[in-house]
PDB file of C-alpha atoms and ligand atoms in Angstrom:
ATOM      1  CA  MET A   1     149.740 113.533 161.415  1.00 95.00           C
ATOM      2  CA  ARG A   2     151.857 115.854 159.284  1.00 97.00           C
ATOM      3  CA  GLY A   3     155.277 117.359 159.970  1.00 98.00           C
ATOM      4  CA  PHE A   4     157.673 119.653 158.174  1.00 98.00           C
ATOM      5  CA  ILE A   5     160.851 118.097 156.789  1.00 98.00           C
ATOM      6  CA  PHE A   6     163.540 119.175 154.353  1.00 97.00           C
ATOM      7  CA  ASP A   7     165.251 115.929 153.400  1.00 96.00           C
ATOM      8  CA  ILE A   8     165.341 112.160 153.745  1.00 98.00           C
ATOM      9  CA  LYS A   9     168.766 110.627 153.319  1.00 98.00           C
ATOM     10  CA  HIS A  10     169.070 106.900 152.593  1.00 98.00           C
ATOM     11  CA  PHE A  11     172.197 104.837 153.292  1.00 97.00           C
ATOM     12  CA  ALA A  12     173.437 107.237 155.952  1.00 97.00           C
ATOM     13  CA  VAL A  13     176.461 105.872 157.813  1.00 95.00           C
ATOM     14  CA  HIS A  14     177.338 108.824 160.075  1.00 94.00           C
ATOM     15  CA  ASP A  15     174.022 109.286 161.880  1.00 96.00           C
ATOM     16  CA  GLY A  16     174.178 106.366 164.298  1.00 96.00           C
ATOM     17  CA  PRO A  17     175.166 102.691 164.016  1.00 96.00           C
ATOM     18  CA  GLY A  18     174.924 100.565 160.867  1.00 96.00           C
ATOM     19  CA  ILE A  19     173.168 101.612 157.694  1.00 97.00           C
ATOM     20  CA  ARG A  20     170.381 104.083 158.381  1.00 98.00           C
ATOM     21  CA  THR A  21     167.847 106.410 156.857  1.00 98.00           C
ATOM     22  CA  THR A  22     167.952 109.919 158.291  1.00 98.00           C
ATOM     23  CA  VAL A  23     164.872 112.108 158.271  1.00 98.00           C
ATOM     24  CA  PHE A  24     165.705 115.807 158.555  1.00 98.00           C
ATOM     25  CA  LEU A  25     163.062 118.013 160.199  1.00 98.00           C
ATOM     26  CA  LYS A  26     163.067 121.742 159.595  1.00 98.00           C
ATOM     27  CA  GLY A  27     163.588 124.417 162.265  1.00 98.00           C
ATOM     28  CA  CYS A  28     166.255 124.931 164.923  1.00 98.00           C
ATOM     29  CA  PRO A  29     166.292 127.081 168.101  1.00 97.00           C
ATOM     30  CA  LEU A  30     170.080 127.616 167.989  1.00 97.00           C
ATOM     31  CA  LYS A  31     172.141 129.754 165.628  1.00 96.00           C
ATOM     32  CA  CYS A  32     175.490 127.967 165.641  1.00 97.00           C
ATOM     33  CA  LEU A  33     178.033 130.111 163.819  1.00 96.00           C
ATOM     34  CA  TRP A  34     179.408 127.013 162.082  1.00 96.00           C
ATOM     35  CA  CYS A  35     176.078 125.454 161.063  1.00 96.00           C
ATOM     36  CA  HIS A  36     176.658 123.375 157.918  1.00 93.00           C
ATOM     37  CA  ASN A  37     172.927 122.946 157.285  1.00 94.00           C
ATOM     38  CA  PRO A  38     171.708 126.558 157.077  1.00 96.00           C
ATOM     39  CA  GLU A  39     168.625 125.330 155.196  1.00 96.00           C
ATOM     40  CA  SER A  40     167.585 123.541 158.397  1.00 96.00           C
ATOM     41  CA  ILE A  41     167.428 126.595 160.675  1.00 96.00           C
ATOM     42  CA  GLY A  42     164.276 128.382 159.526  1.00 96.00           C
ATOM     43  CA  LYS A  43     160.865 126.894 160.258  1.00 95.00           C
ATOM     44  CA  GLN A  44     159.556 128.116 156.904  1.00 95.00           C
ATOM     45  CA  SER A  45     160.311 126.893 153.363  1.00 97.00           C
ATOM     46  CA  GLN A  46     163.315 128.358 151.566  1.00 97.00           C
ATOM     47  CA  LEU A  47     164.495 128.527 147.983  1.00 98.00           C
ATOM     48  CA  GLY A  48     168.184 128.105 147.205  1.00 97.00           C
ATOM     49  CA  PHE A  49     169.611 129.645 144.035  1.00 98.00           C
ATOM     50  CA  LEU A  50     173.120 128.717 142.864  1.00 97.00           C
ATOM     51  CA  GLU A  51     173.599 131.712 140.585  1.00 95.00           C
ATOM     52  CA  HIS A  52     177.011 130.611 139.273  1.00 94.00           C
ATOM     53  CA  LYS A  53     175.503 127.388 137.872  1.00 96.00           C
ATOM     54  CA  CYS A  54     172.577 128.999 136.055  1.00 97.00           C
ATOM     55  CA  THR A  55     172.529 128.581 132.256  1.00 96.00           C
ATOM     56  CA  SER A  56     169.770 131.193 131.799  1.00 96.00           C
ATOM     57  CA  CYS A  57     167.570 128.580 130.125  1.00 96.00           C
ATOM     58  CA  GLY A  58     164.426 130.482 131.188  1.00 96.00           C
ATOM     59  CA  SER A  59     162.388 127.495 132.448  1.00 97.00           C
ATOM     60  CA  CYS A  60     161.933 129.119 135.858  1.00 98.00           C
ATOM     61  CA  VAL A  61     160.764 132.378 134.250  1.00 98.00           C
ATOM     62  CA  ARG A  62     157.934 130.494 132.542  1.00 97.00           C
ATOM     63  CA  ALA A  63     157.060 128.500 135.685  1.00 98.00           C
ATOM     64  CA  CYS A  64     156.827 131.448 138.057  1.00 98.00           C
ATOM     65  CA  SER A  65     153.512 133.289 138.068  1.00 97.00           C
ATOM     66  CA  SER A  66     154.900 135.894 140.515  1.00 97.00           C
ATOM     67  CA  GLY A  67     157.484 137.280 138.126  1.00 97.00           C
ATOM     68  CA  ALA A  68     160.334 136.589 140.535  1.00 98.00           C
ATOM     69  CA  HIS A  69     162.641 135.299 137.784  1.00 98.00           C
ATOM     70  CA  THR A  70     163.661 137.345 134.737  1.00 97.00           C
ATOM     71  CA  ILE A  71     166.417 137.061 132.159  1.00 96.00           C
ATOM     72  CA  ASP A  72     167.783 140.503 131.252  1.00 95.00           C
ATOM     73  CA  SER A  73     168.891 141.695 127.809  1.00 94.00           C
ATOM     74  CA  ASP A  74     172.437 140.449 128.518  1.00 93.00           C
ATOM     75  CA  GLY A  75     171.105 136.963 129.234  1.00 93.00           C
ATOM     76  CA  LYS A  76     171.683 137.333 132.955  1.00 95.00           C
ATOM     77  CA  HIS A  77     169.231 135.679 135.307  1.00 96.00           C
ATOM     78  CA  ILE A  78     167.799 138.078 137.896  1.00 96.00           C
ATOM     79  CA  PHE A  79     166.029 136.536 140.899  1.00 97.00           C
ATOM     80  CA  ASP A  80     163.911 138.986 142.907  1.00 97.00           C
ATOM     81  CA  ARG A  81     163.295 137.251 146.232  1.00 97.00           C
ATOM     82  CA  SER A  82     160.847 139.956 147.329  1.00 97.00           C
ATOM     83  CA  LYS A  83     158.367 138.665 144.707  1.00 98.00           C
ATOM     84  CA  CYS A  84     158.759 134.984 145.613  1.00 98.00           C
ATOM     85  CA  THR A  85     155.830 133.359 147.414  1.00 97.00           C
ATOM     86  CA  LEU A  86     157.778 130.118 147.969  1.00 97.00           C
ATOM     87  CA  CYS A  87     155.412 127.957 145.935  1.00 96.00           C
ATOM     88  CA  GLY A  88     158.369 125.813 144.825  1.00 96.00           C
ATOM     89  CA  LYS A  89     157.280 125.418 141.166  1.00 97.00           C
ATOM     90  CA  CYS A  90     160.468 126.828 139.639  1.00 98.00           C
ATOM     91  CA  ALA A  91     162.655 124.302 141.469  1.00 97.00           C
ATOM     92  CA  THR A  92     160.728 121.445 139.891  1.00 97.00           C
ATOM     93  CA  VAL A  93     161.499 122.648 136.344  1.00 98.00           C
ATOM     94  CA  CYS A  94     165.097 123.836 136.757  1.00 97.00           C
ATOM     95  CA  PRO A  95     167.140 121.292 134.754  1.00 95.00           C
ATOM     96  CA  GLY A  96     170.440 121.752 136.546  1.00 88.00           C
ATOM     97  CA  LYS A  97     169.243 121.804 140.171  1.00 90.00           C
ATOM     98  CA  VAL A  98     170.321 125.440 140.290  1.00 97.00           C
ATOM     99  CA  LEU A  99     167.128 126.075 142.237  1.00 98.00           C
ATOM    100  CA  THR A 100     166.430 123.932 145.289  1.00 97.00           C
ATOM    101  CA  TYR A 101     163.320 124.059 147.413  1.00 97.00           C
ATOM    102  CA  TYR A 102     163.813 123.240 151.079  1.00 97.00           C
ATOM    103  CA  GLY A 103     160.752 122.317 153.100  1.00 97.00           C
ATOM    104  CA  LYS A 104     157.959 119.831 152.631  1.00 95.00           C
ATOM    105  CA  GLU A 105     154.943 118.782 154.645  1.00 97.00           C
ATOM    106  CA  ALA A 106     154.893 115.019 155.024  1.00 98.00           C
ATOM    107  CA  GLU A 107     152.570 112.460 156.596  1.00 98.00           C
ATOM    108  CA  VAL A 108     153.912 110.001 159.158  1.00 98.00           C
ATOM    109  CA  GLU A 109     152.888 107.019 157.028  1.00 98.00           C
ATOM    110  CA  GLU A 110     154.509 108.511 153.923  1.00 98.00           C
ATOM    111  CA  ILE A 111     157.839 108.722 155.763  1.00 98.00           C
ATOM    112  CA  VAL A 112     157.468 105.279 157.324  1.00 98.00           C
ATOM    113  CA  ALA A 113     156.866 103.755 153.864  1.00 98.00           C
ATOM    114  CA  ASP A 114     159.971 105.486 152.515  1.00 98.00           C
ATOM    115  CA  VAL A 115     162.108 104.365 155.472  1.00 98.00           C
ATOM    116  CA  LEU A 116     160.894 100.772 155.224  1.00 98.00           C
ATOM    117  CA  LYS A 117     162.140 100.481 151.628  1.00 97.00           C
ATOM    118  CA  ASP A 118     165.611  99.817 153.052  1.00 97.00           C
ATOM    119  CA  LYS A 119     164.615  97.545 155.913  1.00 96.00           C
ATOM    120  CA  ASP A 120     166.807  94.675 154.620  1.00 95.00           C
ATOM    121  CA  PHE A 121     169.888  96.901 154.870  1.00 95.00           C
ATOM    122  CA  TYR A 122     169.124  97.891 158.463  1.00 96.00           C
ATOM    123  CA  VAL A 123     168.733  94.246 159.405  1.00 91.00           C
ATOM    124  CA  CYS A 124     172.013  93.126 157.866  1.00 92.00           C
ATOM    125  CA  SER A 125     174.056  96.028 159.301  1.00 93.00           C
ATOM    126  CA  LYS A 126     174.626  96.049 163.038  1.00 88.00           C
ATOM    127  CA  ASN A 127     171.889  98.107 164.723  1.00 92.00           C
ATOM    128  CA  GLY A 128     171.038  99.883 161.490  1.00 97.00           C
ATOM    129  CA  GLY A 129     167.750 101.747 161.445  1.00 98.00           C
ATOM    130  CA  VAL A 130     166.370 105.252 161.333  1.00 98.00           C
ATOM    131  CA  THR A 131     167.519 108.599 162.731  1.00 98.00           C
ATOM    132  CA  LEU A 132     165.486 111.754 163.254  1.00 98.00           C
ATOM    133  CA  SER A 133     167.643 114.824 162.770  1.00 98.00           C
ATOM    134  CA  GLY A 134     167.377 118.448 161.717  1.00 96.00           C
ATOM    135  CA  GLY A 135     167.557 121.298 162.414  1.00 95.00           C
ATOM    136  CA  GLU A 136     166.253 120.313 165.789  1.00 98.00           C
ATOM    137  CA  CYS A 137     163.741 117.541 165.271  1.00 98.00           C
ATOM    138  CA  LEU A 138     162.284 117.943 168.771  1.00 98.00           C
ATOM    139  CA  MET A 139     160.852 121.320 167.806  1.00 98.00           C
ATOM    140  CA  GLN A 140     158.107 119.057 166.364  1.00 98.00           C
ATOM    141  CA  PRO A 141     157.730 116.713 169.346  1.00 98.00           C
ATOM    142  CA  ASP A 142     154.331 115.231 168.491  1.00 98.00           C
ATOM    143  CA  PHE A 143     155.441 114.421 164.970  1.00 98.00           C
ATOM    144  CA  CYS A 144     158.663 112.833 166.286  1.00 98.00           C
ATOM    145  CA  GLU A 145     156.704 110.795 168.810  1.00 98.00           C
ATOM    146  CA  ALA A 146     154.317 109.539 166.130  1.00 98.00           C
ATOM    147  CA  LEU A 147     157.192 108.638 163.778  1.00 98.00           C
ATOM    148  CA  LEU A 148     159.262 106.867 166.429  1.00 98.00           C
ATOM    149  CA  LYS A 149     156.278 104.940 167.702  1.00 98.00           C
ATOM    150  CA  ARG A 150     155.646 103.620 164.192  1.00 98.00           C
ATOM    151  CA  PHE A 151     159.317 102.772 163.668  1.00 98.00           C
ATOM    152  CA  LYS A 152     159.320 100.727 166.888  1.00 98.00           C
ATOM    153  CA  GLU A 153     156.181  98.911 165.710  1.00 98.00           C
ATOM    154  CA  GLU A 154     158.283  97.930 162.686  1.00 97.00           C
ATOM    155  CA  ASN A 155     161.101  96.763 165.002  1.00 97.00           C
ATOM    156  CA  LEU A 156     163.568  99.354 163.743  1.00 97.00           C
ATOM    157  CA  HIS A 157     166.488 100.719 165.746  1.00 98.00           C
ATOM    158  CA  THR A 158     165.777 104.408 166.399  1.00 98.00           C
ATOM    159  CA  ALA A 159     168.058 107.354 167.061  1.00 98.00           C
ATOM    160  CA  VAL A 160     167.271 110.994 167.803  1.00 98.00           C
ATOM    161  CA  ASP A 161     169.881 113.599 166.906  1.00 98.00           C
ATOM    162  CA  THR A 162     169.321 116.614 169.172  1.00 98.00           C
ATOM    163  CA  CYS A 163     171.004 119.847 170.220  1.00 98.00           C
ATOM    164  CA  GLY A 164     169.340 119.401 173.614  1.00 98.00           C
ATOM    165  CA  PHE A 165     167.872 122.916 173.641  1.00 98.00           C
ATOM    166  CA  VAL A 166     164.337 121.574 173.986  1.00 98.00           C
ATOM    167  CA  SER A 167     161.710 121.233 176.684  1.00 98.00           C
ATOM    168  CA  LYS A 168     161.641 118.245 179.016  1.00 98.00           C
ATOM    169  CA  ALA A 169     158.076 117.642 177.825  1.00 98.00           C
ATOM    170  CA  ALA A 170     159.382 117.183 174.276  1.00 98.00           C
ATOM    171  CA  LEU A 171     162.015 114.732 175.469  1.00 98.00           C
ATOM    172  CA  ASP A 172     159.462 112.784 177.486  1.00 98.00           C
ATOM    173  CA  LYS A 173     157.406 112.236 174.343  1.00 98.00           C
ATOM    174  CA  VAL A 174     160.235 110.496 172.476  1.00 98.00           C
ATOM    175  CA  ILE A 175     162.278 108.806 175.208  1.00 98.00           C
ATOM    176  CA  PRO A 176     160.123 105.631 175.315  1.00 98.00           C
ATOM    177  CA  TYR A 177     160.646 105.039 171.579  1.00 98.00           C
ATOM    178  CA  THR A 178     164.302 106.076 171.227  1.00 98.00           C
ATOM    179  CA  ASP A 179     167.169 103.559 171.415  1.00 98.00           C
ATOM    180  CA  LEU A 180     169.994 106.068 171.079  1.00 98.00           C
ATOM    181  CA  PHE A 181     170.384 109.811 171.493  1.00 98.00           C
ATOM    182  CA  LEU A 182     172.981 111.570 169.349  1.00 98.00           C
ATOM    183  CA  TYR A 183     173.564 114.546 171.611  1.00 98.00           C
ATOM    184  CA  ASP A 184     175.391 117.699 170.504  1.00 98.00           C
ATOM    185  CA  LEU A 185     177.622 119.231 173.141  1.00 98.00           C
ATOM    186  CA  LYS A 186     179.221 122.438 171.976  1.00 98.00           C
ATOM    187  CA  ALA A 187     180.527 123.995 175.183  1.00 98.00           C
ATOM    188  CA  ILE A 188     180.293 123.744 178.951  1.00 98.00           C
ATOM    189  CA  ASP A 189     181.105 127.394 179.619  1.00 98.00           C
ATOM    190  CA  SER A 190     177.848 129.305 179.238  1.00 98.00           C
ATOM    191  CA  ASP A 191     179.511 132.434 177.797  1.00 98.00           C
ATOM    192  CA  VAL A 192     181.305 130.371 175.163  1.00 98.00           C
ATOM    193  CA  HIS A 193     178.042 128.623 174.352  1.00 98.00           C
ATOM    194  CA  LYS A 194     176.146 131.890 174.037  1.00 98.00           C
ATOM    195  CA  ARG A 195     178.786 133.345 171.758  1.00 97.00           C
ATOM    196  CA  CYS A 196     178.775 130.264 169.520  1.00 97.00           C
ATOM    197  CA  THR A 197     175.040 129.506 169.395  1.00 98.00           C
ATOM    198  CA  GLY A 198     173.182 132.591 170.632  1.00 97.00           C
ATOM    199  CA  GLN A 199     171.728 130.668 173.599  1.00 98.00           C
ATOM    200  CA  ASP A 200     172.668 129.721 177.150  1.00 98.00           C
ATOM    201  CA  ASN A 201     173.398 126.021 177.696  1.00 98.00           C
ATOM    202  CA  ALA A 202     171.826 125.370 181.129  1.00 98.00           C
ATOM    203  CA  VAL A 203     168.830 123.541 179.602  1.00 98.00           C
ATOM    204  CA  ILE A 204     171.113 121.494 177.370  1.00 98.00           C
ATOM    205  CA  LEU A 205     173.246 120.303 180.283  1.00 98.00           C
ATOM    206  CA  GLU A 206     170.178 119.564 182.421  1.00 98.00           C
ATOM    207  CA  ASN A 207     168.550 117.560 179.627  1.00 98.00           C
ATOM    208  CA  LEU A 208     171.718 115.560 179.059  1.00 98.00           C
ATOM    209  CA  LYS A 209     171.835 114.569 182.729  1.00 98.00           C
ATOM    210  CA  TYR A 210     168.111 113.796 182.635  1.00 98.00           C
ATOM    211  CA  ILE A 211     168.399 111.415 179.664  1.00 98.00           C
ATOM    212  CA  ASP A 212     171.426 109.790 181.256  1.00 98.00           C
ATOM    213  CA  SER A 213     169.560 109.310 184.554  1.00 98.00           C
ATOM    214  CA  LEU A 214     166.917 107.306 182.675  1.00 98.00           C
ATOM    215  CA  GLY A 215     169.520 104.840 181.438  1.00 98.00           C
ATOM    216  CA  LYS A 216     169.228 105.799 177.773  1.00 98.00           C
ATOM    217  CA  SER A 217     172.267 105.315 175.515  1.00 98.00           C
ATOM    218  CA  ILE A 218     173.854 108.592 174.447  1.00 98.00           C
ATOM    219  CA  GLU A 219     176.496 109.297 171.835  1.00 98.00           C
ATOM    220  CA  ILE A 220     178.043 112.742 172.284  1.00 98.00           C
ATOM    221  CA  ARG A 221     178.856 114.906 169.262  1.00 98.00           C
ATOM    222  CA  TYR A 222     181.427 117.618 169.958  1.00 98.00           C
ATOM    223  CA  PRO A 223     181.959 119.929 166.966  1.00 98.00           C
ATOM    224  CA  TYR A 224     185.519 121.216 167.373  1.00 98.00           C
ATOM    225  CA  VAL A 225     185.867 124.786 166.108  1.00 98.00           C
ATOM    226  CA  PRO A 226     189.249 126.504 166.577  1.00 97.00           C
ATOM    227  CA  GLY A 227     189.009 129.906 168.209  1.00 96.00           C
ATOM    228  CA  PHE A 228     185.472 129.226 169.436  1.00 97.00           C
ATOM    229  CA  ASN A 229     185.053 126.075 171.532  1.00 98.00           C
ATOM    230  CA  ASP A 230     188.467 124.412 171.322  1.00 97.00           C
ATOM    231  CA  GLY A 231     189.140 125.331 174.956  1.00 97.00           C
ATOM    232  CA  GLU A 232     186.223 123.175 176.128  1.00 98.00           C
ATOM    233  CA  VAL A 233     187.743 119.705 175.700  1.00 98.00           C
ATOM    234  CA  ARG A 234     188.661 119.040 179.319  1.00 98.00           C
ATOM    235  CA  LYS A 235     185.455 120.603 180.661  1.00 98.00           C
ATOM    236  CA  ILE A 236     183.418 118.367 178.363  1.00 98.00           C
ATOM    237  CA  GLY A 237     185.440 115.354 179.511  1.00 98.00           C
ATOM    238  CA  GLU A 238     184.858 116.213 183.185  1.00 98.00           C
ATOM    239  CA  LEU A 239     181.100 116.413 182.692  1.00 98.00           C
ATOM    240  CA  LEU A 240     180.897 113.174 180.703  1.00 98.00           C
ATOM    241  CA  LYS A 241     183.021 111.267 183.206  1.00 97.00           C
ATOM    242  CA  GLY A 242     180.257 111.781 185.745  1.00 97.00           C
ATOM    243  CA  LEU A 243     177.565 110.259 183.508  1.00 98.00           C
ATOM    244  CA  SER A 244     176.727 106.557 183.194  1.00 98.00           C
ATOM    245  CA  ASN A 245     175.342 105.946 179.717  1.00 98.00           C
ATOM    246  CA  ILE A 246     177.684 107.673 177.293  1.00 98.00           C
ATOM    247  CA  THR A 247     178.401 105.018 174.669  1.00 97.00           C
ATOM    248  CA  ARG A 248     181.069 107.110 172.939  1.00 97.00           C
ATOM    249  CA  VAL A 249     182.196 110.615 172.066  1.00 98.00           C
ATOM    250  CA  LYS A 250     182.659 111.831 168.512  1.00 98.00           C
ATOM    251  CA  VAL A 251     184.917 114.831 167.975  1.00 98.00           C
ATOM    252  CA  LEU A 252     183.716 116.438 164.752  1.00 97.00           C
ATOM    253  CA  PRO A 253     186.290 118.630 163.012  1.00 97.00           C
ATOM    254  CA  TYR A 254     184.744 121.848 161.764  1.00 96.00           C
ATOM    255  CA  HIS A 255     184.698 122.371 157.982  1.00 92.00           C
ATOM    256  CA  ASN A 256     183.434 125.284 155.912  1.00 88.00           C
ATOM    257  CA  TYR A 257     181.916 123.405 152.969  1.00 88.00           C
ATOM    258  CA  ALA A 258     178.534 125.100 153.541  1.00 93.00           C
ATOM    259  CA  SER A 259     179.676 128.522 152.391  1.00 93.00           C
ATOM    260  CA  THR A 260     178.022 128.167 148.958  1.00 94.00           C
ATOM    261  CA  LYS A 261     174.773 127.095 150.583  1.00 95.00           C
ATOM    262  CA  TYR A 262     174.588 130.288 152.682  1.00 96.00           C
ATOM    263  CA  LYS A 263     175.057 132.336 149.522  1.00 95.00           C
ATOM    264  CA  SER A 264     172.428 130.346 147.618  1.00 97.00           C
ATOM    265  CA  LEU A 265     169.906 130.971 150.407  1.00 97.00           C
ATOM    266  CA  ASP A 266     170.780 134.667 150.696  1.00 96.00           C
ATOM    267  CA  MET A 267     171.706 134.112 154.348  1.00 96.00           C
ATOM    268  CA  VAL A 268     174.522 135.867 156.198  1.00 95.00           C
ATOM    269  CA  ASP A 269     177.534 133.534 156.148  1.00 95.00           C
ATOM    270  CA  THR A 270     178.657 133.159 159.772  1.00 95.00           C
ATOM    271  CA  LEU A 271     181.117 130.330 159.120  1.00 96.00           C
ATOM    272  CA  PRO A 272     184.425 130.610 160.997  1.00 95.00           C
ATOM    273  CA  THR A 273     187.506 130.760 158.776  1.00 93.00           C
ATOM    274  CA  VAL A 274     189.959 128.537 160.656  1.00 95.00           C
ATOM    275  CA  ILE A 275     189.780 124.792 159.957  1.00 95.00           C
ATOM    276  CA  PRO A 276     191.302 122.538 162.637  1.00 97.00           C
ATOM    277  CA  ALA A 277     194.519 120.680 161.816  1.00 97.00           C
ATOM    278  CA  ASP A 278     194.359 116.876 162.036  1.00 97.00           C
ATOM    279  CA  ALA A 279     196.867 116.979 164.902  1.00 98.00           C
ATOM    280  CA  GLU A 280     194.560 119.247 166.892  1.00 97.00           C
ATOM    281  CA  ILE A 281     191.660 116.836 166.529  1.00 98.00           C
ATOM    282  CA  GLU A 282     193.834 113.884 167.499  1.00 98.00           C
ATOM    283  CA  GLU A 283     195.015 115.815 170.563  1.00 98.00           C
ATOM    284  CA  ALA A 284     191.422 116.536 171.629  1.00 98.00           C
ATOM    285  CA  LYS A 285     190.510 112.854 171.198  1.00 98.00           C
ATOM    286  CA  SER A 286     193.552 111.764 173.151  1.00 98.00           C
ATOM    287  CA  VAL A 287     192.691 114.122 176.053  1.00 98.00           C
ATOM    288  CA  LEU A 288     189.183 112.651 176.211  1.00 98.00           C
ATOM    289  CA  ARG A 289     190.511 109.080 175.995  1.00 98.00           C
ATOM    290  CA  ASP A 290     192.952 109.770 178.801  1.00 98.00           C
ATOM    291  CA  MET A 291     189.965 110.862 180.878  1.00 97.00           C
ATOM    292  CA  GLY A 292     188.541 107.365 180.457  1.00 97.00           C
ATOM    293  CA  LEU A 293     185.994 108.075 177.731  1.00 98.00           C
ATOM    294  CA  CYS A 294     185.312 105.919 174.687  1.00 98.00           C
ATOM    295  CA  VAL A 295     186.157 108.159 171.735  1.00 98.00           C
ATOM    296  CA  ALA A 296     185.399 107.336 168.096  1.00 97.00           C
ATOM    297  CA  ASP A 297     188.451 107.124 165.782  1.00 93.00           C
TER     298      ASP A 297
HETATM  299  S1  SF4 B 301     159.177 129.422 144.462  1.00 90.78           S
HETATM  300 FE1  SF4 B 301     157.328 129.938 143.253  1.00 90.78          FE
HETATM  301  S2  SF4 B 301     157.044 132.147 143.566  1.00 90.78           S
HETATM  302 FE2  SF4 B 301     159.143 131.657 144.233  1.00 90.78          FE
HETATM  303  S3  SF4 B 301     160.393 132.056 142.460  1.00 90.78           S
HETATM  304 FE3  SF4 B 301     159.869 129.866 142.403  1.00 90.78          FE
HETATM  305  S4  SF4 B 301     158.008 129.725 141.129  1.00 90.78           S
HETATM  306 FE4  SF4 B 301     158.270 131.894 141.719  1.00 90.78          FE
HETATM  307  S1  SF4 B 302     165.563 127.060 135.332  1.00 90.78           S
HETATM  308 FE1  SF4 B 302     167.479 126.918 136.492  1.00 90.78          FE
HETATM  309  S2  SF4 B 302     169.096 126.995 134.930  1.00 90.78           S
HETATM  310 FE2  SF4 B 302     167.191 127.711 133.946  1.00 90.78          FE
HETATM  311  S3  SF4 B 302     167.257 129.969 134.180  1.00 90.78           S
HETATM  312 FE3  SF4 B 302     166.135 129.151 135.923  1.00 90.78          FE
HETATM  313  S4  SF4 B 302     167.685 128.886 137.544  1.00 90.78           S
HETATM  314 FE4  SF4 B 302     168.767 129.108 135.602  1.00 90.78          FE
END
């Protein structure tokens, strides 16, 4: 079986316990204003172009049979996206990684072989293993099921990083083969959620309760974005207090490092401008701790 991915990251230490390999699947149903992986949102391939790093060497001009790249008489590189058919050839010849191609079809066994290269590291780090992430990996539920099934056959610890805006049928496919869910919780108030992500959160809250009711371990990820969802701390705490299998809560301070990536992909930059102060994050963590939750440092 084949799926559509955009990256495989080895030695990941923030995507679940221990040392892990994270497989990033392409496509996401939400449009979070603060998304730091804009290349993950679209289901189709994309070509990133970091114009400010281009040396006008001309390799891409020669590689592209569509005429999408030209160097003008002043030596300036002009990239005409309307001519690009997303074949990806230019990215393979660009010497400075100015061009990056996001999106690749991959076979289950190809990914399993890649993940297994680091098996010794998973074994010697506590609960290390493999994480499926995105985008929203569960937009490709059959592919996720096939991958996770194979990882369990190899006795690997498995985690699924999800925004929760998926069908119950998709969840049911992966639940038997998933040791830990990394579950994004952006807001409890539906209007706040809609404003921040473009979607209502009823399905997300239902799915969270559903996974919890099945006794599956869940780590909550709360991206803290001042002026958007910073008023949700107590509401999130109240909901989580009523659940039984929340292993811990991670408050993730918003950052705007992805700004260059939006530009390189010719996507509208929706990143908020205000970065949270350390004290604000510590306050949010302390509120959640005082509500009896285990909160990551
Ligand atoms: S991806 Fe292919 S068609 Fe698009 S600019 Fe590069 S070489 Fe040309
Ligand atoms: S190959 Fe890369 S560095 Fe060379 S002109 Fe094209 S984008 Fe610029």
